[in-house]
Amino acid sequence: MATTSSTASSEPPSPTELTVSASAVTATASTTSVAPDAQTTTTTTENQFRIPSYASFPPFYTLQPNLTTRARQLELWATLITGYCAHHRLFRLSLSSPPADLFHNSTIARSLKTADIRAVLDYMSQPANGPAAEWIPPTARGETSTTCYIYWKTPAEWADLIYSFVEDTGQKGAVLTVYELREGEASLGKEWRDIDEALLRKVLNVLVKRGKAQIFGQEESAGVKFF
């Protein structure tokens, strides 16, 4: 995955510019739907993600000081991120290697700073906002997480899809491996195909808590029995 600098390529706006920008962002947001496919720019290929028109507005890449404006801005960023990840089937985002075309707009030479990306992801991780993201605990104590799951579908929604598949294919009572669920022939064409393995385990644990599954073993060879 390509990486990009987390800083804008131009000088930060002055206090006066920020005041003007805040009003402009509010005006733009009030006329822009938060739907992922709303008011999109022209794309060159059918499979290319369509960037919403509000992402071409320079102040969008600077978190605004006005709280009302910032709240709307965070909402728009959350919609953009979940839409982008759903389109590209990304289950994680890392601050150390963010998608080059998600947080950077080369046309207007603006980027969202790393600290501001974290602020957006923090917003998305709040229960009141889905949560649409979840920080993955770091491997070492004392470190700050730099990677998070992006929930363009929540674990509960993924659990519903997988269990419906099990019911529809008559596999209640059968044992499937984690590998089969992620990469096996049965998962071809399914939305969860190649889902992040750790995320899949979170999804399966939802079914375990519902009394609809039991997990045996570890790693991809682990078996899952559905009830």
Short mmCIF file of C-alpha atoms in Angstrom, two decimals:
data_model
loop_
_atom_site.label_atom_id
_atom_site.label_comp_id
_atom_site.label_asym_id
_atom_site.label_seq_id
_atom_site.Cartn_x
_atom_site.Cartn_y
_atom_site.Cartn_z
CA MET A 1 0.00 0.00 0.00
CA ALA A 2 1.37 3.38 -0.93
CA THR A 3 2.17 5.90 1.75
CA THR A 4 1.93 9.65 1.88
CA SER A 5 3.23 12.47 3.99
CA SER A 6 0.85 13.41 6.77
CA THR A 7 1.50 17.11 6.45
CA ALA A 8 0.06 19.55 3.98
CA SER A 9 2.35 20.70 1.24
CA SER A 10 1.44 24.35 1.79
CA GLU A 11 1.74 26.60 4.82
CA PRO A 12 -1.00 26.25 7.48
CA PRO A 13 -3.82 28.79 7.16
CA SER A 14 -3.52 31.96 9.18
CA PRO A 15 -6.01 32.66 12.01
CA THR A 16 -7.94 34.92 9.64
CA GLU A 17 -8.05 32.22 6.98
CA LEU A 18 -9.24 29.69 9.53
CA THR A 19 -12.14 31.93 10.48
CA VAL A 20 -13.14 32.28 6.86
CA SER A 21 -12.54 28.57 6.24
CA ALA A 22 -14.76 27.54 9.14
CA SER A 23 -17.70 29.41 7.64
CA ALA A 24 -16.96 27.97 4.23
CA VAL A 25 -16.76 24.40 5.50
CA THR A 26 -20.09 24.83 7.27
CA ALA A 27 -21.65 26.17 4.10
CA THR A 28 -20.24 23.31 2.05
CA ALA A 29 -21.25 20.68 4.61
CA SER A 30 -24.80 21.98 4.80
CA THR A 31 -25.29 21.32 1.09
CA THR A 32 -23.35 18.07 0.90
CA SER A 33 -24.90 14.70 1.71
CA VAL A 34 -22.85 12.39 3.91
CA ALA A 35 -23.73 9.42 1.71
CA PRO A 36 -20.50 7.87 0.35
CA ASP A 37 -21.59 8.26 -3.27
CA ALA A 38 -23.01 11.77 -2.98
CA GLN A 39 -21.77 14.65 -5.16
CA THR A 40 -18.74 12.80 -6.45
CA THR A 41 -15.99 13.80 -8.81
CA THR A 42 -15.46 12.25 -12.21
CA THR A 43 -13.40 9.06 -12.19
CA THR A 44 -11.22 7.57 -14.89
CA THR A 45 -11.93 3.89 -14.26
CA GLU A 46 -15.08 2.06 -13.29
CA ASN A 47 -13.47 0.52 -10.19
CA GLN A 48 -11.90 3.75 -8.91
CA PHE A 49 -13.27 5.13 -5.66
CA ARG A 50 -15.24 8.32 -6.22
CA ILE A 51 -13.98 11.10 -3.99
CA PRO A 52 -16.82 13.32 -2.69
CA SER A 53 -16.75 16.91 -3.89
CA TYR A 54 -16.27 18.26 -0.37
CA ALA A 55 -12.85 16.57 -0.29
CA SER A 56 -11.71 19.08 -2.94
CA PHE A 57 -12.22 21.97 -0.52
CA PRO A 58 -8.85 23.00 1.06
CA PRO A 59 -10.15 23.75 4.61
CA PHE A 60 -11.41 20.16 4.78
CA TYR A 61 -7.77 19.15 5.44
CA THR A 62 -7.41 21.38 8.52
CA LEU A 63 -9.51 20.56 11.59
CA GLN A 64 -11.52 23.67 12.27
CA PRO A 65 -11.49 25.49 15.64
CA ASN A 66 -15.23 26.14 15.67
CA LEU A 67 -16.78 23.16 17.48
CA THR A 68 -19.95 23.04 15.39
CA THR A 69 -17.95 23.17 12.18
CA ARG A 70 -15.49 20.57 13.44
CA ALA A 71 -18.29 18.18 14.42
CA ARG A 72 -19.65 18.29 10.87
CA GLN A 73 -16.14 17.99 9.45
CA LEU A 74 -15.42 14.88 11.54
CA GLU A 75 -18.71 13.37 10.40
CA LEU A 76 -17.77 13.92 6.76
CA TRP A 77 -14.30 12.46 7.28
CA ALA A 78 -15.82 9.39 8.97
CA THR A 79 -18.16 8.89 6.01
CA LEU A 80 -15.31 9.28 3.54
CA ILE A 81 -13.08 6.80 5.40
CA THR A 82 -15.72 4.10 5.80
CA GLY A 83 -16.81 4.49 2.18
CA TYR A 84 -13.22 4.30 0.95
CA CYS A 85 -12.43 1.22 3.05
CA ALA A 86 -15.63 -0.53 1.98
CA HIS A 87 -14.84 0.14 -1.68
CA HIS A 88 -11.27 -1.14 -1.37
CA ARG A 89 -12.18 -3.85 1.17
CA LEU A 90 -9.75 -2.53 3.75
CA PHE A 91 -10.30 -3.80 7.28
CA ARG A 92 -7.49 -1.85 8.98
CA LEU A 93 -5.90 1.57 8.73
CA SER A 94 -2.41 2.36 9.99
CA LEU A 95 -1.15 5.83 10.81
CA SER A 96 2.31 4.74 9.67
CA SER A 97 1.11 3.82 6.17
CA PRO A 98 -2.22 5.49 5.36
CA PRO A 99 -3.66 5.13 1.84
CA ALA A 100 -2.02 7.74 -0.36
CA ASP A 101 -5.24 8.92 -1.99
CA LEU A 102 -7.41 9.00 1.12
CA PHE A 103 -5.80 11.69 3.27
CA HIS A 104 -3.98 13.57 0.51
CA ASN A 105 -5.45 15.54 -2.38
CA SER A 106 -2.75 16.17 -4.97
CA THR A 107 -4.99 18.45 -7.03
CA ILE A 108 -5.16 21.07 -4.29
CA ALA A 109 -1.87 20.03 -2.63
CA ARG A 110 -3.41 19.41 0.77
CA SER A 111 -3.01 16.57 3.29
CA LEU A 112 -4.55 15.79 6.64
CA LYS A 113 -1.85 15.77 9.32
CA THR A 114 -1.16 12.56 11.22
CA ALA A 115 -2.40 14.11 14.47
CA ASP A 116 -5.63 15.11 12.75
CA ILE A 117 -6.06 11.65 11.23
CA ARG A 118 -5.80 10.27 14.76
CA ALA A 119 -8.41 12.79 15.92
CA VAL A 120 -10.77 11.61 13.18
CA LEU A 121 -10.21 7.95 14.06
CA ASP A 122 -10.71 8.76 17.76
CA TYR A 123 -14.04 10.33 16.81
CA MET A 124 -14.99 7.23 14.81
CA SER A 125 -14.07 4.95 17.72
CA GLN A 126 -16.55 6.58 20.09
CA PRO A 127 -19.58 4.36 20.85
CA ALA A 128 -21.92 7.21 19.92
CA ASN A 129 -20.46 7.10 16.39
CA GLY A 130 -20.95 3.38 15.77
CA PRO A 131 -18.27 2.81 16.69
CA ALA A 132 -16.99 2.95 13.12
CA ALA A 133 -13.41 2.24 14.21
CA GLU A 134 -11.56 0.44 17.00
CA TRP A 135 -7.95 0.97 17.98
CA ILE A 136 -5.93 -2.25 18.05
CA PRO A 137 -3.89 -2.52 21.27
CA PRO A 138 -0.14 -2.12 20.67
CA THR A 139 2.12 -5.12 21.15
CA ALA A 140 4.37 -3.39 23.70
CA ARG A 141 3.36 -1.78 26.97
CA GLY A 142 3.49 1.99 27.10
CA GLU A 143 3.12 2.39 23.35
CA THR A 144 0.24 4.22 21.70
CA SER A 145 -1.81 2.33 19.16
CA THR A 146 -1.24 3.38 15.56
CA THR A 147 -3.55 0.89 13.84
CA CYS A 148 -7.30 0.47 14.00
CA TYR A 149 -10.07 -1.63 12.55
CA ILE A 150 -12.45 0.25 10.29
CA TYR A 151 -16.00 -0.99 10.69
CA TRP A 152 -17.71 -0.40 7.37
CA LYS A 153 -19.65 -3.30 8.78
CA THR A 154 -19.69 -3.86 12.51
CA PRO A 155 -18.64 -7.23 13.99
CA ALA A 156 -22.32 -7.88 14.73
CA GLU A 157 -23.23 -7.22 11.09
CA TRP A 158 -20.46 -9.52 9.86
CA ALA A 159 -21.68 -12.17 12.32
CA ASP A 160 -25.20 -11.92 10.90
CA LEU A 161 -23.90 -12.36 7.35
CA ILE A 162 -21.76 -15.38 8.19
CA TYR A 163 -24.51 -17.06 10.19
CA SER A 164 -27.02 -16.48 7.37
CA PHE A 165 -24.53 -18.13 5.02
CA VAL A 166 -24.22 -21.12 7.38
CA GLU A 167 -28.00 -21.47 7.56
CA ASP A 168 -28.54 -21.01 3.82
CA THR A 169 -25.93 -23.65 2.96
CA GLY A 170 -27.16 -26.15 5.54
CA GLN A 171 -23.95 -26.16 7.56
CA LYS A 172 -25.39 -25.86 11.06
CA GLY A 173 -23.73 -28.62 13.05
CA ALA A 174 -20.78 -28.68 10.66
CA VAL A 175 -17.23 -27.59 11.50
CA LEU A 176 -15.49 -25.07 9.25
CA THR A 177 -11.94 -23.84 9.67
CA VAL A 178 -11.04 -20.18 9.95
CA TYR A 179 -9.11 -20.63 6.71
CA GLU A 180 -12.20 -21.95 4.91
CA LEU A 181 -14.26 -19.01 6.09
CA ARG A 182 -11.64 -16.49 4.98
CA GLU A 183 -10.12 -18.01 1.87
CA GLY A 184 -11.89 -21.27 1.07
CA GLU A 185 -13.99 -22.01 -1.98
CA ALA A 186 -17.19 -21.46 -0.01
CA SER A 187 -16.23 -17.84 0.68
CA LEU A 188 -15.77 -16.92 -2.99
CA GLY A 189 -17.90 -13.90 -3.80
CA LYS A 190 -18.75 -13.27 -0.15
CA GLU A 191 -18.23 -9.85 1.40
CA TRP A 192 -16.06 -11.26 4.17
CA ARG A 193 -13.67 -12.96 1.73
CA ASP A 194 -10.07 -12.32 2.94
CA ILE A 195 -11.34 -10.51 6.03
CA ASP A 196 -8.62 -9.67 8.54
CA GLU A 197 -8.08 -12.86 10.57
CA ALA A 198 -8.07 -11.13 13.96
CA LEU A 199 -11.25 -9.29 13.01
CA LEU A 200 -12.87 -12.56 11.91
CA ARG A 201 -12.15 -13.99 15.35
CA LYS A 202 -13.91 -11.00 16.92
CA VAL A 203 -16.84 -11.68 14.61
CA LEU A 204 -16.93 -15.37 15.51
CA ASN A 205 -16.81 -14.47 19.20
CA VAL A 206 -20.02 -12.52 18.65
CA LEU A 207 -21.63 -15.78 17.52
CA VAL A 208 -20.06 -17.64 20.45
CA LYS A 209 -21.65 -15.16 22.87
CA ARG A 210 -24.98 -15.66 21.11
CA GLY A 211 -24.65 -19.41 21.63
CA LYS A 212 -24.51 -20.02 17.88
CA ALA A 213 -20.88 -21.11 17.49
CA GLN A 214 -17.98 -22.77 19.26
CA ILE A 215 -14.30 -22.34 18.38
CA PHE A 216 -11.71 -25.11 18.65
CA GLY A 217 -7.94 -24.61 18.37
CA GLN A 218 -5.81 -21.68 17.28
CA GLU A 219 -4.65 -19.88 14.14
CA GLU A 220 -6.18 -20.55 10.71
CA SER A 221 -6.50 -24.29 11.41
CA ALA A 222 -8.97 -23.53 14.21
CA GLY A 223 -12.37 -25.10 13.73
CA VAL A 224 -15.71 -23.36 14.16
CA LYS A 225 -18.85 -25.36 14.84
CA PHE A 226 -22.15 -23.61 14.23
CA PHE A 227 -25.40 -24.36 16.06
#
